[in-house]
PDB file of C-alpha atoms in Angstrom:
ATOM      1  CA  GLU U 638       0.232 -13.513   7.565  1.00 71.00           C
ATOM      2  CA  THR U 639       3.125 -11.445   6.176  1.00 71.00           C
ATOM      3  CA  GLY U 640       5.367 -11.580   9.242  1.00 89.00           C
ATOM      4  CA  VAL U 641       5.391  -7.772   9.387  1.00 95.00           C
ATOM      5  CA  THR U 642       4.266  -6.556  12.793  1.00 96.00           C
ATOM      6  CA  GLN U 643       3.394  -3.030  13.829  1.00 97.00           C
ATOM      7  CA  SER U 644       2.829  -1.507  17.240  1.00 96.00           C
ATOM      8  CA  PRO U 645       0.766  -0.121  18.722  1.00 97.00           C
ATOM      9  CA  THR U 646      -2.420  -1.033  16.833  1.00 96.00           C
ATOM     10  CA  HIS U 647      -4.253   2.095  17.946  1.00 96.00           C
ATOM     11  CA  LEU U 648      -3.101   5.392  19.381  1.00 96.00           C
ATOM     12  CA  ILE U 649      -4.811   8.595  20.454  1.00 98.00           C
ATOM     13  CA  LYS U 650      -2.795  11.808  20.753  1.00 98.00           C
ATOM     14  CA  THR U 651      -3.540  15.494  21.036  1.00 98.00           C
ATOM     15  CA  ARG U 652      -2.428  18.215  18.662  1.00 98.00           C
ATOM     16  CA  GLY U 653       1.185  19.292  19.203  1.00 97.00           C
ATOM     17  CA  GLN U 654       2.311  16.018  20.767  1.00 98.00           C
ATOM     18  CA  GLN U 655       4.911  13.650  19.369  1.00 98.00           C
ATOM     19  CA  VAL U 656       4.408   9.977  18.460  1.00 98.00           C
ATOM     20  CA  THR U 657       6.614   6.977  17.659  1.00 98.00           C
ATOM     21  CA  LEU U 658       5.331   4.020  15.676  1.00 98.00           C
ATOM     22  CA  ARG U 659       7.227   0.760  15.388  1.00 98.00           C
ATOM     23  CA  CYS U 660       7.598  -1.913  12.726  1.00 97.00           C
ATOM     24  CA  SER U 661       9.298  -5.299  12.676  1.00 96.00           C
ATOM     25  CA  SER U 662      10.094  -6.441   9.179  1.00 93.00           C
ATOM     26  CA  GLN U 663       9.675  -9.925   7.750  1.00 91.00           C
ATOM     27  CA  SER U 664      12.607 -12.236   8.421  1.00 89.00           C
ATOM     28  CA  GLY U 665      15.306 -11.773   5.777  1.00 88.00           C
ATOM     29  CA  HIS U 666      14.006  -8.397   4.577  1.00 92.00           C
ATOM     30  CA  ASN U 667      16.361  -5.395   4.754  1.00 93.00           C
ATOM     31  CA  THR U 668      14.057  -2.651   3.478  1.00 93.00           C
ATOM     32  CA  VAL U 669      11.178  -0.921   5.236  1.00 95.00           C
ATOM     33  CA  SER U 670       8.785   1.575   3.660  1.00 94.00           C
ATOM     34  CA  TRP U 671       6.256   3.702   5.525  1.00 97.00           C
ATOM     35  CA  TYR U 672       2.901   4.860   4.156  1.00 97.00           C
ATOM     36  CA  GLN U 673       0.074   7.063   5.410  1.00 97.00           C
ATOM     37  CA  GLN U 674      -3.463   6.019   4.481  1.00 97.00           C
ATOM     38  CA  ALA U 675      -6.315   8.459   5.079  1.00 95.00           C
ATOM     39  CA  LEU U 676      -9.837   7.054   5.276  1.00 92.00           C
ATOM     40  CA  GLY U 677     -11.133   6.040   1.849  1.00 90.00           C
ATOM     41  CA  GLN U 678      -7.805   6.765   0.119  1.00 93.00           C
ATOM     42  CA  GLY U 679      -4.886   4.727  -1.105  1.00 95.00           C
ATOM     43  CA  PRO U 680      -1.644   4.657   0.887  1.00 96.00           C
ATOM     44  CA  GLN U 681       0.783   7.567   0.358  1.00 95.00           C
ATOM     45  CA  PHE U 682       4.526   6.966   0.444  1.00 93.00           C
ATOM     46  CA  ILE U 683       6.313   8.679   3.356  1.00 96.00           C
ATOM     47  CA  PHE U 684       9.844   7.263   3.101  1.00 94.00           C
ATOM     48  CA  GLN U 685      11.896   4.113   2.729  1.00 93.00           C
ATOM     49  CA  TYR U 686      14.854   2.774   4.701  1.00 94.00           C
ATOM     50  CA  TYR U 687      17.353   0.364   3.191  1.00 92.00           C
ATOM     51  CA  ARG U 688      20.135  -1.060   5.358  1.00 91.00           C
ATOM     52  CA  GLU U 689      19.678   1.708   7.967  1.00 93.00           C
ATOM     53  CA  GLU U 690      19.836   4.601   5.492  1.00 93.00           C
ATOM     54  CA  GLU U 691      16.936   6.678   4.151  1.00 92.00           C
ATOM     55  CA  ASN U 692      16.477   5.580   0.555  1.00 88.00           C
ATOM     56  CA  GLY U 693      13.809   7.932  -0.746  1.00 88.00           C
ATOM     57  CA  ARG U 694      11.152  10.234   0.614  1.00 91.00           C
ATOM     58  CA  GLY U 695       7.667  11.286  -0.432  1.00 90.00           C
ATOM     59  CA  ASN U 696       6.014  14.664  -0.101  1.00 91.00           C
ATOM     60  CA  PHE U 697       5.945  14.837   3.700  1.00 95.00           C
ATOM     61  CA  PRO U 698       7.368  17.603   5.921  1.00 97.00           C
ATOM     62  CA  PRO U 699      10.525  17.110   8.019  1.00 97.00           C
ATOM     63  CA  ARG U 700       8.480  16.575  11.194  1.00 98.00           C
ATOM     64  CA  PHE U 701       7.996  13.051   9.793  1.00 98.00           C
ATOM     65  CA  SER U 702      11.240  11.244  10.484  1.00 97.00           C
ATOM     66  CA  GLY U 703      12.379   7.672  10.710  1.00 96.00           C
ATOM     67  CA  LEU U 704      15.005   5.255  11.767  1.00 96.00           C
ATOM     68  CA  GLN U 705      16.038   1.723  10.863  1.00 96.00           C
ATOM     69  CA  PHE U 706      17.949  -0.469  13.282  1.00 95.00           C
ATOM     70  CA  PRO U 707      20.650  -3.089  12.586  1.00 94.00           C
ATOM     71  CA  ASN U 708      18.009  -5.852  12.829  1.00 92.00           C
ATOM     72  CA  TYR U 709      16.078  -3.924  10.103  1.00 94.00           C
ATOM     73  CA  SER U 710      13.157  -3.037  12.347  1.00 95.00           C
ATOM     74  CA  SER U 711      12.075   0.573  11.979  1.00 97.00           C
ATOM     75  CA  GLU U 712      10.442   3.532  13.703  1.00 98.00           C
ATOM     76  CA  LEU U 713       8.360   6.373  12.336  1.00 98.00           C
ATOM     77  CA  ASN U 714       8.393   9.548  14.421  1.00 98.00           C
ATOM     78  CA  VAL U 715       5.973  12.409  13.944  1.00 98.00           C
ATOM     79  CA  ASN U 716       6.525  15.681  15.815  1.00 97.00           C
ATOM     80  CA  ALA U 717       4.096  18.536  16.416  1.00 98.00           C
ATOM     81  CA  LEU U 718       1.066  16.432  15.533  1.00 98.00           C
ATOM     82  CA  GLU U 719      -1.702  18.059  13.507  1.00 97.00           C
ATOM     83  CA  LEU U 720      -5.325  16.997  13.167  1.00 97.00           C
ATOM     84  CA  ASP U 721      -4.676  15.987   9.534  1.00 97.00           C
ATOM     85  CA  ASP U 722      -2.114  13.432  10.716  1.00 98.00           C
ATOM     86  CA  SER U 723      -5.002  11.202  11.802  1.00 97.00           C
ATOM     87  CA  ALA U 724      -4.700   8.154   9.545  1.00 97.00           C
ATOM     88  CA  LEU U 725      -3.671   4.521   9.276  1.00 97.00           C
ATOM     89  CA  TYR U 726       0.121   4.262   9.169  1.00 98.00           C
ATOM     90  CA  LEU U 727       1.364   1.245   7.259  1.00 97.00           C
ATOM     91  CA  CYS U 728       4.777  -0.305   7.238  1.00 97.00           C
ATOM     92  CA  ALA U 729       5.908  -2.596   4.422  1.00 95.00           C
ATOM     93  CA  SER U 730       9.011  -4.737   4.268  1.00 94.00           C
ATOM     94  CA  SER U 731      10.824  -5.979   1.192  1.00 92.00           C
ATOM     95  CA  LEU U 732      14.135  -7.327   0.062  1.00 90.00           C
ATOM     96  CA  ASP U 733      16.724  -4.922  -1.350  1.00 83.00           C
ATOM     97  CA  GLY U 734      14.205  -2.094  -1.990  1.00 74.00           C
ATOM     98  CA  GLY U 735      13.716  -1.521  -5.672  1.00 66.00           C
ATOM     99  CA  LEU U 736      11.170  -3.547  -7.579  1.00 72.00           C
ATOM    100  CA  ASN U 737      10.644  -6.282  -5.054  1.00 83.00           C
ATOM    101  CA  ILE U 738       7.244  -7.034  -3.585  1.00 89.00           C
ATOM    102  CA  GLN U 739       6.394  -5.050  -0.471  1.00 91.00           C
ATOM    103  CA  TYR U 740       4.594  -6.951   2.284  1.00 93.00           C
ATOM    104  CA  PHE U 741       2.461  -4.861   4.598  1.00 95.00           C
ATOM    105  CA  GLY U 742       1.720  -4.984   8.278  1.00 96.00           C
ATOM    106  CA  ALA U 743      -1.765  -4.404   9.680  1.00 96.00           C
ATOM    107  CA  GLY U 744      -1.014  -0.771  10.441  1.00 97.00           C
ATOM    108  CA  THR U 745      -1.279   1.628  13.358  1.00 97.00           C
ATOM    109  CA  ARG U 746      -4.456   3.696  13.568  1.00 97.00           C
ATOM    110  CA  LEU U 747      -3.495   7.185  14.844  1.00 98.00           C
ATOM    111  CA  SER U 748      -6.153   9.617  15.987  1.00 97.00           C
ATOM    112  CA  VAL U 749      -5.128  13.199  16.719  1.00 98.00           C
ATOM    113  CA  LEU U 750      -7.613  15.198  18.791  1.00 96.00           C
TER     114      LEU U 750
ATOM    115  CA  GLU D  48       1.786  15.035 -12.731  1.00 59.00           C
ATOM    116  CA  ASP D  49       2.293  11.313 -12.409  1.00 58.00           C
ATOM    117  CA  GLN D  50      -0.958   9.744 -11.379  1.00 86.00           C
ATOM    118  CA  VAL D  51      -2.759   6.464 -10.778  1.00 92.00           C
ATOM    119  CA  THR D  52      -6.547   6.406 -11.139  1.00 95.00           C
ATOM    120  CA  GLN D  53      -8.834   3.514 -10.327  1.00 97.00           C
ATOM    121  CA  SER D  54     -12.390   3.040 -11.499  1.00 96.00           C
ATOM    122  CA  PRO D  55     -15.039   2.560 -10.453  1.00 97.00           C
ATOM    123  CA  GLU D  56     -14.679   3.850  -6.873  1.00 96.00           C
ATOM    124  CA  ALA D  57     -17.209   1.286  -5.691  1.00 97.00           C
ATOM    125  CA  LEU D  58     -18.807  -1.739  -7.315  1.00 98.00           C
ATOM    126  CA  ARG D  59     -21.609  -4.003  -6.129  1.00 98.00           C
ATOM    127  CA  LEU D  60     -22.062  -7.377  -7.815  1.00 97.00           C
ATOM    128  CA  GLN D  61     -24.193 -10.405  -7.244  1.00 97.00           C
ATOM    129  CA  GLU D  62     -22.413 -13.633  -6.452  1.00 97.00           C
ATOM    130  CA  GLY D  63     -21.310 -15.190  -9.750  1.00 97.00           C
ATOM    131  CA  GLU D  64     -21.519 -11.915 -11.704  1.00 97.00           C
ATOM    132  CA  SER D  65     -18.166 -11.342 -13.404  1.00 97.00           C
ATOM    133  CA  SER D  66     -16.700  -7.869 -13.884  1.00 97.00           C
ATOM    134  CA  SER D  67     -13.470  -5.883 -14.261  1.00 98.00           C
ATOM    135  CA  LEU D  68     -11.727  -3.184 -12.249  1.00 98.00           C
ATOM    136  CA  ASN D  69      -9.604  -0.597 -14.014  1.00 98.00           C
ATOM    137  CA  CYS D  70      -6.324   1.066 -13.078  1.00 97.00           C
ATOM    138  CA  SER D  71      -4.983   3.735 -15.422  1.00 96.00           C
ATOM    139  CA  TYR D  72      -1.630   5.439 -14.958  1.00 92.00           C
ATOM    140  CA  THR D  73       0.289   8.328 -16.407  1.00 87.00           C
ATOM    141  CA  VAL D  74       3.677   7.754 -14.814  1.00 75.00           C
ATOM    142  CA  SER D  75       6.633   7.691 -17.166  1.00 75.00           C
ATOM    143  CA  GLY D  76       9.168   4.941 -16.845  1.00 76.00           C
ATOM    144  CA  LEU D  77       6.891   2.318 -15.297  1.00 82.00           C
ATOM    145  CA  ARG D  78       8.960  -0.324 -13.555  1.00 85.00           C
ATOM    146  CA  GLY D  79       6.119  -2.512 -12.330  1.00 90.00           C
ATOM    147  CA  LEU D  80       2.433  -2.497 -11.470  1.00 94.00           C
ATOM    148  CA  PHE D  81       1.123  -4.169  -8.337  1.00 95.00           C
ATOM    149  CA  TRP D  82      -2.356  -5.255  -7.273  1.00 97.00           C
ATOM    150  CA  TYR D  83      -3.217  -5.530  -3.602  1.00 97.00           C
ATOM    151  CA  ARG D  84      -6.348  -6.506  -1.715  1.00 98.00           C
ATOM    152  CA  GLN D  85      -7.218  -4.708   1.530  1.00 97.00           C
ATOM    153  CA  ASP D  86      -9.806  -5.883   4.027  1.00 96.00           C
ATOM    154  CA  PRO D  87     -11.254  -3.420   6.576  1.00 92.00           C
ATOM    155  CA  GLY D  88      -8.831  -2.698   9.420  1.00 87.00           C
ATOM    156  CA  LYS D  89      -5.992  -4.616   7.779  1.00 91.00           C
ATOM    157  CA  GLY D  90      -2.940  -3.863   5.693  1.00 95.00           C
ATOM    158  CA  PRO D  91      -2.861  -4.470   1.935  1.00 96.00           C
ATOM    159  CA  GLU D  92      -2.303  -8.083   0.882  1.00 96.00           C
ATOM    160  CA  PHE D  93      -0.192  -8.681  -2.223  1.00 95.00           C
ATOM    161  CA  LEU D  94      -1.948 -10.259  -5.219  1.00 97.00           C
ATOM    162  CA  PHE D  95       0.037  -9.709  -8.451  1.00 95.00           C
ATOM    163  CA  THR D  96       2.963  -7.938 -10.048  1.00 94.00           C
ATOM    164  CA  LEU D  97       3.010  -7.081 -13.769  1.00 95.00           C
ATOM    165  CA  TYR D  98       6.091  -5.680 -15.466  1.00 91.00           C
ATOM    166  CA  SER D  99       5.417  -5.300 -19.191  1.00 91.00           C
ATOM    167  CA  ALA D 100       2.527  -4.656 -21.564  1.00 92.00           C
ATOM    168  CA  GLY D 101       0.785  -7.860 -22.581  1.00 95.00           C
ATOM    169  CA  GLU D 102       1.608  -9.660 -19.377  1.00 96.00           C
ATOM    170  CA  GLU D 103      -1.166 -11.545 -17.561  1.00 97.00           C
ATOM    171  CA  LYS D 104      -1.290 -13.209 -14.140  1.00 97.00           C
ATOM    172  CA  GLU D 105      -4.015 -15.405 -12.641  1.00 97.00           C
ATOM    173  CA  LYS D 106      -4.926 -16.536  -9.156  1.00 94.00           C
ATOM    174  CA  GLU D 107      -8.160 -18.393  -8.427  1.00 95.00           C
ATOM    175  CA  ARG D 108     -10.998 -16.123  -9.622  1.00 96.00           C
ATOM    176  CA  LEU D 109      -8.728 -13.142 -10.325  1.00 97.00           C
ATOM    177  CA  LYS D 110      -6.808 -12.282 -13.484  1.00 98.00           C
ATOM    178  CA  ALA D 111      -4.658  -9.186 -13.932  1.00 98.00           C
ATOM    179  CA  THR D 112      -3.639  -7.765 -17.307  1.00 98.00           C
ATOM    180  CA  LEU D 113      -1.409  -4.858 -18.311  1.00 95.00           C
ATOM    181  CA  THR D 114      -1.280  -2.502 -21.294  1.00 92.00           C
ATOM    182  CA  LYS D 115       0.898   0.563 -21.822  1.00 87.00           C
ATOM    183  CA  LYS D 116      -1.674   2.839 -20.186  1.00 91.00           C
ATOM    184  CA  GLU D 117      -3.741   0.695 -17.862  1.00 95.00           C
ATOM    185  CA  SER D 118      -4.276  -2.525 -16.004  1.00 97.00           C
ATOM    186  CA  PHE D 119      -7.411  -4.536 -15.476  1.00 98.00           C
ATOM    187  CA  LEU D 120      -8.293  -6.860 -12.637  1.00 98.00           C
ATOM    188  CA  HIS D 121     -10.878  -9.301 -13.943  1.00 98.00           C
ATOM    189  CA  ILE D 122     -12.939 -11.165 -11.393  1.00 97.00           C
ATOM    190  CA  THR D 123     -14.764 -14.260 -12.615  1.00 97.00           C
ATOM    191  CA  ALA D 124     -17.774 -15.733 -10.796  1.00 97.00           C
ATOM    192  CA  PRO D 125     -16.999 -13.843  -7.575  1.00 97.00           C
ATOM    193  CA  LYS D 126     -17.978 -15.058  -4.114  1.00 97.00           C
ATOM    194  CA  PRO D 127     -18.887 -12.946  -1.059  1.00 97.00           C
ATOM    195  CA  GLU D 128     -15.401 -13.552   0.386  1.00 97.00           C
ATOM    196  CA  ASP D 129     -13.962 -11.582  -2.568  1.00 97.00           C
ATOM    197  CA  SER D 130     -15.488  -8.440  -1.054  1.00 98.00           C
ATOM    198  CA  ALA D 131     -12.642  -6.029  -0.246  1.00 98.00           C
ATOM    199  CA  THR D 132     -10.950  -2.878  -1.479  1.00 98.00           C
ATOM    200  CA  TYR D 133      -8.631  -3.567  -4.403  1.00 98.00           C
ATOM    201  CA  LEU D 134      -5.644  -1.263  -4.738  1.00 98.00           C
ATOM    202  CA  CYS D 135      -3.312  -0.878  -7.652  1.00 97.00           C
ATOM    203  CA  ALA D 136       0.125   0.667  -7.252  1.00 94.00           C
ATOM    204  CA  VAL D 137       2.727   1.699  -9.763  1.00 92.00           C
ATOM    205  CA  HIS D 138       6.418   1.315  -9.070  1.00 85.00           C
ATOM    206  CA  TRP D 139       7.945   4.512 -10.345  1.00 74.00           C
ATOM    207  CA  GLY D 140      11.479   5.695  -9.856  1.00 67.00           C
ATOM    208  CA  ALA D 141      13.935   3.952  -7.613  1.00 61.00           C
ATOM    209  CA  GLN D 142      11.717   2.914  -4.758  1.00 58.00           C
ATOM    210  CA  LYS D 143       8.435   4.734  -4.727  1.00 75.00           C
ATOM    211  CA  LEU D 144       5.074   2.958  -4.912  1.00 87.00           C
ATOM    212  CA  VAL D 145       2.270   5.273  -6.042  1.00 90.00           C
ATOM    213  CA  PHE D 146      -1.172   3.931  -5.138  1.00 93.00           C
ATOM    214  CA  GLY D 147      -4.553   4.603  -6.639  1.00 95.00           C
ATOM    215  CA  GLN D 148      -7.471   5.387  -4.346  1.00 95.00           C
ATOM    216  CA  GLY D 149      -8.846   1.847  -4.601  1.00 96.00           C
ATOM    217  CA  THR D 150     -12.052   0.175  -5.751  1.00 97.00           C
ATOM    218  CA  ARG D 151     -14.394  -0.982  -2.999  1.00 97.00           C
ATOM    219  CA  LEU D 152     -15.907  -4.259  -4.207  1.00 98.00           C
ATOM    220  CA  THR D 153     -18.983  -5.791  -2.577  1.00 98.00           C
ATOM    221  CA  ILE D 154     -20.279  -9.215  -3.608  1.00 97.00           C
ATOM    222  CA  ASN D 155     -23.818  -9.917  -2.478  1.00 96.00           C
ATOM    223  CA  PRO D 156     -24.861 -13.559  -1.869  1.00 95.00           C
TER     224      PRO D 156
END
């Protein structure tokens, strides 16, 4: 077990709705990264938060947004959901961003109908 | 375009049959290469980090090696519990991990 917890485990939404996914990082870790993993593909980097500030972003539109709280837990928000947003959303925590090992949670499976 | 490619996409082996998985990359300025294992319905589990060409790491039946263009994950005498998807990821730039598409490994008893 990595100590990284994500909620909820599964979620079903309809197109156009908004969703919030949550992640609690491993104790002592101050960096959270979010990834989207489509079926049969590797995870794709969405963005990273380090000490409550966004610290890098992948090729995702602005309707993907995030937040990191003082206890280093994090949220991923997706507005105006599209069918292609259906995927496994993974959160990974690490220490001080950069080169350090990222430890992943079990993910949230989002289905958009 | 910076890219990470894993081969083969899927591999079936008999228990005890050794083999290797490949991860090739074209990113410039590699800062580290990571191997993860992912079981169905779970998040990736960290296995190894390699930082420079020539480096090798071992854990039980797994051994990871790194050259300037690729990494290999060698699996020796695998067991059915080694069945999983193996992902490699390249640390490029300040914080970004770029993943390959994974190799789905099945070990038959």
